[in-house]
Short mmCIF file of C-alpha atoms in Angstrom, two decimals:
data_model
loop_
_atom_site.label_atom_id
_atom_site.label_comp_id
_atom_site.label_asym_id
_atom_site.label_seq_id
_atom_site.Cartn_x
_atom_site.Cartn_y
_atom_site.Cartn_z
CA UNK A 171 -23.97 -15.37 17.62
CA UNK A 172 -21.34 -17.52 15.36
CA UNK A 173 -19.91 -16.00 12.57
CA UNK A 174 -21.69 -16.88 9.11
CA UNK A 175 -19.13 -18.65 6.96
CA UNK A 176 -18.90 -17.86 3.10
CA UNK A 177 -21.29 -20.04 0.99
CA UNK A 178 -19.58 -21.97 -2.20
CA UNK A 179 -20.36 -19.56 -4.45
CA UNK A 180 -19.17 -16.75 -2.57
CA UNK A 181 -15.17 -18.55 -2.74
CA UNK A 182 -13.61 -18.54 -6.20
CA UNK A 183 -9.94 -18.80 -7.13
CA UNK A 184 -9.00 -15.18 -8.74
CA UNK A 185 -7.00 -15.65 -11.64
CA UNK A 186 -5.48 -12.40 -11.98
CA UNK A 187 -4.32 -11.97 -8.23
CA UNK A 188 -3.11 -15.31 -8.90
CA UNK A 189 -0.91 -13.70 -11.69
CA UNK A 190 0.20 -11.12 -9.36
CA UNK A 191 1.40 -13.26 -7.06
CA UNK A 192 3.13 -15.54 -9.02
CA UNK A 193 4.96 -12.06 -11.11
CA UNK A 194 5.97 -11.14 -7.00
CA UNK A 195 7.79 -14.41 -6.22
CA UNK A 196 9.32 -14.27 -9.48
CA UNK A 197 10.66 -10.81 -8.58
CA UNK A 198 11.17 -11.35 -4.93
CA UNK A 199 15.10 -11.08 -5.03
CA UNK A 200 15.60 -10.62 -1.02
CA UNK A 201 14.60 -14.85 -0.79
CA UNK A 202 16.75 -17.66 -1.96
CA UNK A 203 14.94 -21.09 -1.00
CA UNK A 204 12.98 -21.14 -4.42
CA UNK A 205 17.04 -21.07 -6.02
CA UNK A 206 18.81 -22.98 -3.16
CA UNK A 207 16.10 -25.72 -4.10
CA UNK A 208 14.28 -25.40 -7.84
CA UNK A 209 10.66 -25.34 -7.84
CA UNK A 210 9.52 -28.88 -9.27
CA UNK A 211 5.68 -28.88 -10.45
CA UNK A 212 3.63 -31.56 -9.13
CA UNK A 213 0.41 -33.29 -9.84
CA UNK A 214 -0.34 -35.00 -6.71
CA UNK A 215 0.32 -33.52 -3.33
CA UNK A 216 2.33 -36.73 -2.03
CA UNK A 217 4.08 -39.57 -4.11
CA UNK A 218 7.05 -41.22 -4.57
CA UNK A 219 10.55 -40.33 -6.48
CA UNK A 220 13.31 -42.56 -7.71
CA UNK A 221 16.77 -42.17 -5.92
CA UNK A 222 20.52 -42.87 -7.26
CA UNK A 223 23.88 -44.52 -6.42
CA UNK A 224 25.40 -41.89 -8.86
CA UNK A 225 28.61 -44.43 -8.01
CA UNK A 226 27.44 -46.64 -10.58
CA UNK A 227 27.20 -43.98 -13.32
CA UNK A 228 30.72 -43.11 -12.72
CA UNK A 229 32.17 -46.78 -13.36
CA UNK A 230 33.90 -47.41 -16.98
CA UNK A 231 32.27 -50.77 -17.92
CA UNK A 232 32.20 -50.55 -21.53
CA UNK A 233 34.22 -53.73 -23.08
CA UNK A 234 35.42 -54.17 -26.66
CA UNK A 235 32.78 -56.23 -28.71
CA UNK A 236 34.10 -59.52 -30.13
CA UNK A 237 32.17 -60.39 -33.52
CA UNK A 238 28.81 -62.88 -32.81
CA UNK A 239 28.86 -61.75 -29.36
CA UNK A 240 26.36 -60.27 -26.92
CA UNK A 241 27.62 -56.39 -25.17
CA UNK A 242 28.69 -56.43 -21.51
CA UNK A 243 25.70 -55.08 -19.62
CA UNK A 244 25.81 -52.48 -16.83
CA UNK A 245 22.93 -51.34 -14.85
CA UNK A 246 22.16 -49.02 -11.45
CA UNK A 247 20.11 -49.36 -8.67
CA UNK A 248 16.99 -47.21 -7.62
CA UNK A 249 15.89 -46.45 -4.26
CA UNK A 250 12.28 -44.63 -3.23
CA UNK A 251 11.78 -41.74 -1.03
CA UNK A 252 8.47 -39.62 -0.54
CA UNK A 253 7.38 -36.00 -0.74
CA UNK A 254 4.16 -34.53 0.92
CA UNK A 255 3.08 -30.86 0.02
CA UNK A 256 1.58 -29.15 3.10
CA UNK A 257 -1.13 -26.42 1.87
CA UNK A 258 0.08 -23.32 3.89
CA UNK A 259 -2.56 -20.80 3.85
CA UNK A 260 -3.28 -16.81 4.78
CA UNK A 261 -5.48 -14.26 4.43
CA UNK A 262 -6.48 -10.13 5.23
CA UNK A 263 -9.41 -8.67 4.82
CA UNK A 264 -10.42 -5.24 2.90
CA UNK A 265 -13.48 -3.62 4.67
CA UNK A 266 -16.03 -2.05 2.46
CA UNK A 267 -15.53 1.05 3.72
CA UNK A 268 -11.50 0.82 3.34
CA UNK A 269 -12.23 0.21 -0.15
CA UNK A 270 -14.45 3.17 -0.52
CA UNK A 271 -12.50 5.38 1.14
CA UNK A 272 -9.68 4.49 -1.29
CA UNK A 273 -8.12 6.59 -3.97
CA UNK A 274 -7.77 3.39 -6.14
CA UNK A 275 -10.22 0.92 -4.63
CA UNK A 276 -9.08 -2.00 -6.44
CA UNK A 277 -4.75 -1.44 -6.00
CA UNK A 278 -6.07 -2.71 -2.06
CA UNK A 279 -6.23 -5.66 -3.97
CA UNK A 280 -3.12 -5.84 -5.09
CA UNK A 281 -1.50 -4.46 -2.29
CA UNK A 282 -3.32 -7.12 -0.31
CA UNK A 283 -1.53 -10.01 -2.42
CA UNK A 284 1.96 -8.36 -2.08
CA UNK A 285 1.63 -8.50 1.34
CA UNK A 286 0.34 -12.01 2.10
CA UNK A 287 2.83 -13.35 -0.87
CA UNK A 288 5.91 -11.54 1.44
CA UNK A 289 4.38 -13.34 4.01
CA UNK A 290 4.46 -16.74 2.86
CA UNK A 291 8.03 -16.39 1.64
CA UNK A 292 9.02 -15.34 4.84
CA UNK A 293 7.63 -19.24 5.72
CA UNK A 294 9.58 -20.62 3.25
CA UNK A 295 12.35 -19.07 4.19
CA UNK A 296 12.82 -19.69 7.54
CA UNK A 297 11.83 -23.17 6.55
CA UNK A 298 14.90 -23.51 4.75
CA UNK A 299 16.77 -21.66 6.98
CA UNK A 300 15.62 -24.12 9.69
CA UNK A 301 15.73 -27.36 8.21
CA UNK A 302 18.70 -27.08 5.52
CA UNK A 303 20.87 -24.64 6.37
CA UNK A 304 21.94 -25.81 9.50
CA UNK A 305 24.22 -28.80 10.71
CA UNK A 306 24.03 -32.39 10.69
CA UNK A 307 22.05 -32.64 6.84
CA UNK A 308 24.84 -32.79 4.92
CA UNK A 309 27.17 -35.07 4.02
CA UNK A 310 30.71 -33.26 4.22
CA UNK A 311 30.49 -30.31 6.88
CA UNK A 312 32.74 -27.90 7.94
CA UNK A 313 33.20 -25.66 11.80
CA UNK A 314 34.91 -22.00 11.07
CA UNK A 315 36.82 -21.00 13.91
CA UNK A 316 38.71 -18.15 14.94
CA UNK A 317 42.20 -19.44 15.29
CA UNK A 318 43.25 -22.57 16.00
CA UNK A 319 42.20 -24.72 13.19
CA UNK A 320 42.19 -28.47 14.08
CA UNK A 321 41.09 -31.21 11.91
CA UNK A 322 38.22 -30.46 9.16
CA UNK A 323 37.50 -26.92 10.52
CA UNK A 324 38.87 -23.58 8.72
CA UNK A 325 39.31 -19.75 9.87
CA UNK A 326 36.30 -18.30 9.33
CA UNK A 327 36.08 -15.74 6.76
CA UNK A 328 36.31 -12.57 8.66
CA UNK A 329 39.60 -13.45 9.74
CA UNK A 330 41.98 -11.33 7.27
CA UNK A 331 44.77 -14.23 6.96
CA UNK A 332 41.67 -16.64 6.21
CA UNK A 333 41.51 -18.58 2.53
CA UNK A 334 37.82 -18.32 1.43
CA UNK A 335 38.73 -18.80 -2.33
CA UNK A 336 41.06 -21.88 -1.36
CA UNK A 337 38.13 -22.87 0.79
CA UNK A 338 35.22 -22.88 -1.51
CA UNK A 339 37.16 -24.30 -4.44
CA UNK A 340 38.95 -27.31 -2.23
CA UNK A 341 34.45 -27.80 -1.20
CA UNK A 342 33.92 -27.94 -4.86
CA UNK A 343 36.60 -30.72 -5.99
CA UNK A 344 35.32 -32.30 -2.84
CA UNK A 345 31.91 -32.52 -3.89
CA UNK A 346 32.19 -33.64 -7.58
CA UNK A 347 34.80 -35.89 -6.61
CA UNK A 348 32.09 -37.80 -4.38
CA UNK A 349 29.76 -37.13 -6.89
CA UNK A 350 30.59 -36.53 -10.23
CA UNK A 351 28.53 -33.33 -10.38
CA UNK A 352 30.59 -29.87 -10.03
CA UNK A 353 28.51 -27.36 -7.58
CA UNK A 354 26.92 -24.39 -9.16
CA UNK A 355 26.06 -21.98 -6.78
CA UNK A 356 26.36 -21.01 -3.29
CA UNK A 357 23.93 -19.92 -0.47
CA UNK A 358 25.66 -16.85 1.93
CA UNK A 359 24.34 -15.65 5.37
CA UNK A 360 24.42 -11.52 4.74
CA UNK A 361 27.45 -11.02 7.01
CA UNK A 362 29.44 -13.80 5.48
CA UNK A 363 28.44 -12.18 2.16
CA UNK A 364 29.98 -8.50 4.05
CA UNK A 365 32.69 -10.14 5.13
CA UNK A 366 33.79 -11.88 1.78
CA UNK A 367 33.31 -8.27 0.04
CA UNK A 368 35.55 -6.92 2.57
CA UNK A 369 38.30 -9.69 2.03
CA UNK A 370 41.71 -8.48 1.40
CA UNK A 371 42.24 -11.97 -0.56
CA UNK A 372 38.79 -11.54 -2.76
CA UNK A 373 39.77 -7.36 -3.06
CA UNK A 374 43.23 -8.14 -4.60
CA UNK A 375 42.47 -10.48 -7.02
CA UNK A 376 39.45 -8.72 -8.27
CA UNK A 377 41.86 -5.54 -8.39
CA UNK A 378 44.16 -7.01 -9.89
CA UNK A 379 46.89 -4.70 -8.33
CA UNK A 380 45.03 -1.72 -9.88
CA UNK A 381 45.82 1.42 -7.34
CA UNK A 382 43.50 4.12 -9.01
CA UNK A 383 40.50 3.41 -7.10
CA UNK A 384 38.80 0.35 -4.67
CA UNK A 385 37.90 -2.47 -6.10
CA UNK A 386 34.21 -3.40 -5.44
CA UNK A 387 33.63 -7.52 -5.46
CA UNK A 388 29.91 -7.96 -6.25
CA UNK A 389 28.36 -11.11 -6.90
CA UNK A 390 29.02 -11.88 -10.53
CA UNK A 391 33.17 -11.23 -8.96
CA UNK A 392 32.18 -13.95 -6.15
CA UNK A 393 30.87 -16.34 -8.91
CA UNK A 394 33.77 -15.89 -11.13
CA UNK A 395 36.30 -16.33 -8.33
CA UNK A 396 34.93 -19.39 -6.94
CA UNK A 397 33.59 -20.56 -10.60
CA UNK A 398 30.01 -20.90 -9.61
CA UNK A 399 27.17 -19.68 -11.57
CA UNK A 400 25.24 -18.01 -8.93
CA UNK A 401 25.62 -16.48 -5.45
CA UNK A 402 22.43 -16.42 -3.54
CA UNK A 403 23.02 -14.20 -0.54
CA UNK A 404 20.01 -14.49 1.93
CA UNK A 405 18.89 -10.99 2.62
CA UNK A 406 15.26 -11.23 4.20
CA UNK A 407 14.59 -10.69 7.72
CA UNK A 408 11.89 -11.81 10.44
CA UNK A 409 10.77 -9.97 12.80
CA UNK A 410 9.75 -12.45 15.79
CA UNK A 411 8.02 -10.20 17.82
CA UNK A 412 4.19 -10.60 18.67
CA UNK A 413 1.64 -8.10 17.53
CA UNK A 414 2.09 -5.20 19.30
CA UNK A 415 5.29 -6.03 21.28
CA UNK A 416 8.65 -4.07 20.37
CA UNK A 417 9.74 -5.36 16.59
CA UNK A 418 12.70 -7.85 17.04
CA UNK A 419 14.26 -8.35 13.17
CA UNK A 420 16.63 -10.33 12.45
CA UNK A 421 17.78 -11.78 9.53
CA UNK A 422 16.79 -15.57 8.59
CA UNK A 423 19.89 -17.04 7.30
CA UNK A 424 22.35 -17.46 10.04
CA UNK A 425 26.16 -16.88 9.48
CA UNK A 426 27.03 -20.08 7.25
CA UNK A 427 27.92 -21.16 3.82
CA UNK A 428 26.14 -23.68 1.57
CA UNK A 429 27.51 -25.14 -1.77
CA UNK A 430 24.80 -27.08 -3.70
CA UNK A 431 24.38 -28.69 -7.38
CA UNK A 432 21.36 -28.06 -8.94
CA UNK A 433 20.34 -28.87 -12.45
CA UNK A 434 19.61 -26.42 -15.40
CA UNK A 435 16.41 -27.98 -16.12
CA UNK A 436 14.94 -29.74 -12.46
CA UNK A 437 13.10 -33.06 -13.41
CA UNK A 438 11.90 -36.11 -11.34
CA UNK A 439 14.73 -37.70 -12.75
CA UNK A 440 17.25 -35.58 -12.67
CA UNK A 441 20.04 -35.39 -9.41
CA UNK A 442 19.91 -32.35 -7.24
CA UNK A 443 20.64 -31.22 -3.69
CA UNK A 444 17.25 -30.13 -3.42
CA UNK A 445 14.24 -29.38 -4.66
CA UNK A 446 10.91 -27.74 -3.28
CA UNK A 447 7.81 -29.91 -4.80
CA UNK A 448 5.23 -27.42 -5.70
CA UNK A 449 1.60 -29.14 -5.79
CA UNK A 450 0.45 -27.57 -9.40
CA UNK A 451 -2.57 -29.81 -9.05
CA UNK A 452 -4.48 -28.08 -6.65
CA UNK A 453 -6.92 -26.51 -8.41
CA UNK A 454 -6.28 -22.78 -9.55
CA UNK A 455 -2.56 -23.19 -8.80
CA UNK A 456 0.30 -22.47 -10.88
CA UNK A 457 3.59 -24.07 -11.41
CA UNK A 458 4.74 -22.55 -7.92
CA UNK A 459 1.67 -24.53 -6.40
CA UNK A 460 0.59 -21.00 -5.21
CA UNK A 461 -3.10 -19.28 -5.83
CA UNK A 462 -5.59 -16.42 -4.44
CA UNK A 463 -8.79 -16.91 -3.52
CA UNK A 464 -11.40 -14.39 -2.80
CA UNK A 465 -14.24 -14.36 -0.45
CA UNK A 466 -17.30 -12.16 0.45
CA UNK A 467 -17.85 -12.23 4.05
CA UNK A 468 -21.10 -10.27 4.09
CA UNK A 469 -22.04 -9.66 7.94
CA UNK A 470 -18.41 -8.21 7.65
CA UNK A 471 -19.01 -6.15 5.53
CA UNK A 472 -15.76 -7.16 3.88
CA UNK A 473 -14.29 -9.18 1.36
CA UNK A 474 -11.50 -11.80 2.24
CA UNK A 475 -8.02 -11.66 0.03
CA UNK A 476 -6.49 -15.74 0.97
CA UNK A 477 -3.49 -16.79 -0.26
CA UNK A 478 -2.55 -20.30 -0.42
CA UNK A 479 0.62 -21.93 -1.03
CA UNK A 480 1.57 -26.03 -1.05
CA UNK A 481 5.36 -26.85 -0.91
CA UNK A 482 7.59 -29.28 0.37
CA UNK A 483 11.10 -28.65 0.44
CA UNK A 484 13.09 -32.12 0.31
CA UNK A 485 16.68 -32.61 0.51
CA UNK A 486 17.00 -34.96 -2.36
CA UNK A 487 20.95 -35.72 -1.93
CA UNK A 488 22.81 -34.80 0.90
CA UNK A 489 26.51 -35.38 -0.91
CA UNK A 490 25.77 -32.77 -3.73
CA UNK A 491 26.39 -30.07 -0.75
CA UNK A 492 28.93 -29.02 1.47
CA UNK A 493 27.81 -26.87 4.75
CA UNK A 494 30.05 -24.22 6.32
CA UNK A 495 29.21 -23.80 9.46
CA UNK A 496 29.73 -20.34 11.51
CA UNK A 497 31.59 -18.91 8.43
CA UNK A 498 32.24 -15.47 10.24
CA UNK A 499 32.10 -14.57 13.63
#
């Protein structure tokens, strides 16, 4: 006999797990795409957006204005790309009689969003992980090696005669001199993150030949060292393992390095590496293009917690990064 589907009236966006979930991505720490690439609220799933030569904003055109005459003009051109939002979508169910056999009947509900809201971020995550933090996206890339440096590679970061803080800062000129726009923050694997704590270089500047006790570089040390505003170290794992089969984690962002720019305030028309359109328009969804619904599936005896989420994460400029690949061992 087929399973009865919910009527209409039995589906309704729920507001406040809606407000839960959006209060857990804002607090969700362990995952980085959301900062790598700013959340940019949408209207429409799919459209267009406007595209720079940021070569012509750099030129110095401005002439000296001779009396009864007309000011020398200057202009730039615009190019079109596309976004699409995908809807990604999961759900779990509470059983009536898991809810009545619970000490707080409706925390299940909450509980319920937590754990589809980790689960979506763990997509997003490995989307970025897969798609942008990997080779051949970016404009200027870089190979760490272990000795031996030849052309544009350097010794990766584990190496204790290695020059991270040269490294990073050479990246940054590199990029604002294509560019005009100064990175801001950087994305770290975990062990390139361990390894750049452990550096005798990072340790002894951060020290600053202080003997009384070990000098701890955290991330606000990192930023200040390599003058970035943020260091976004990406901490969440995956476990690809199927159901029921031994857990295999791992952690999502491989050993690399990724300097972006991003802007303060992200904007349609405003340059960044990156940014992850969020469809706001779909209805019930917040700025993060991210709502609950609830259904009752009566011959379940159950009701249905659904989360849904509609992103796309675009690579909006591939000069305003620079990609380390293999960064440690």
């Amino acid at each position: 006999m087929p399973m009865n589907q919910p009527s209409r009236s039995d589906v309704h966006v729920d507001r406040p797990l809606t407000e839960i979930s959006i209060a857990f991505l804002q607090s969700a720490d362990t995952f980085v795409a959301d900062k790598a690439y700013p959340i940019l609220p949408v209207s429409k799933q799919s459209d267009s957006y406007f595209t720079y030569d940021r070569g012509m904003f750099n030129r110095d055109e401005a002439e000296e204005l001779a009396p009864g005459t007309r000011a020398a003009a200057a202009n730039y051109t615009l190019s079109t790309d596309t976004y699409s939002a995908k809807v990604w979508a999961l759900a779990k169910d509470i059983a009536d009689q898991v809810r009545a056999n619970a000490d707080s009947p409706l925390s299940l509900d909450r509980e319920a969003t937590e754990f589809l809201v980790v689960k979506m971020l763990i997509r997003k995550e490995r989307n970025f992980a897969a798609n942008h933090f990997v080779t051949g996206k970016w404009t200027t890339e870089r190979a760490g090696v272990a000795s031996g440096v030849t052309g544009t590679q350097f010794l990766r970061w584990d190496v204790a005669s290695s020059t991270p803080i040269e490294d990073v800062r050479a990246a940054i000129r590199a990029v604002q001199v294509l560019t005009g726009f100064r990175p801001d923050r950087i994305v770290l694997g975990r062990a390139v993150y361990d390894a750049l704590l452990d550096h005798p270089d990072i340790i002894g500047r951060i020290d600053r030949g202080q003997t009384s006790g070990p000098a701890v570089a955290m991330k606000d040390s990192l930023a200040a060292l390599f003058e970035l505003k943020q260091i976004l170290v990406m901490d969440a794992i995956y476990n690809s393992a199927a159901e029921g089969a031994t857990n295999v984690h791992a952690f999502i962002g491989a050993s690399n390095a990724l300097l972006l720019y991003t802007p303060a305030s992200p904007g349609l028309m405003t340059p960044s590496a990156g940014y992850t359109f969020a469809w706001s328009g779909l209805l019930g969804a917040g700025a993060t293009g991210t709502r609950m619904l609830r259904f009752r599936m009566d011959p379940e005896h159950s009701d249905l917690i659904e989360i849904q989420m509609s992103f796309d994460q675009k690579l909006i400029a591939a000069d305003l990064g620079y990609f380390f690949l293999d960064a440690v061992s």
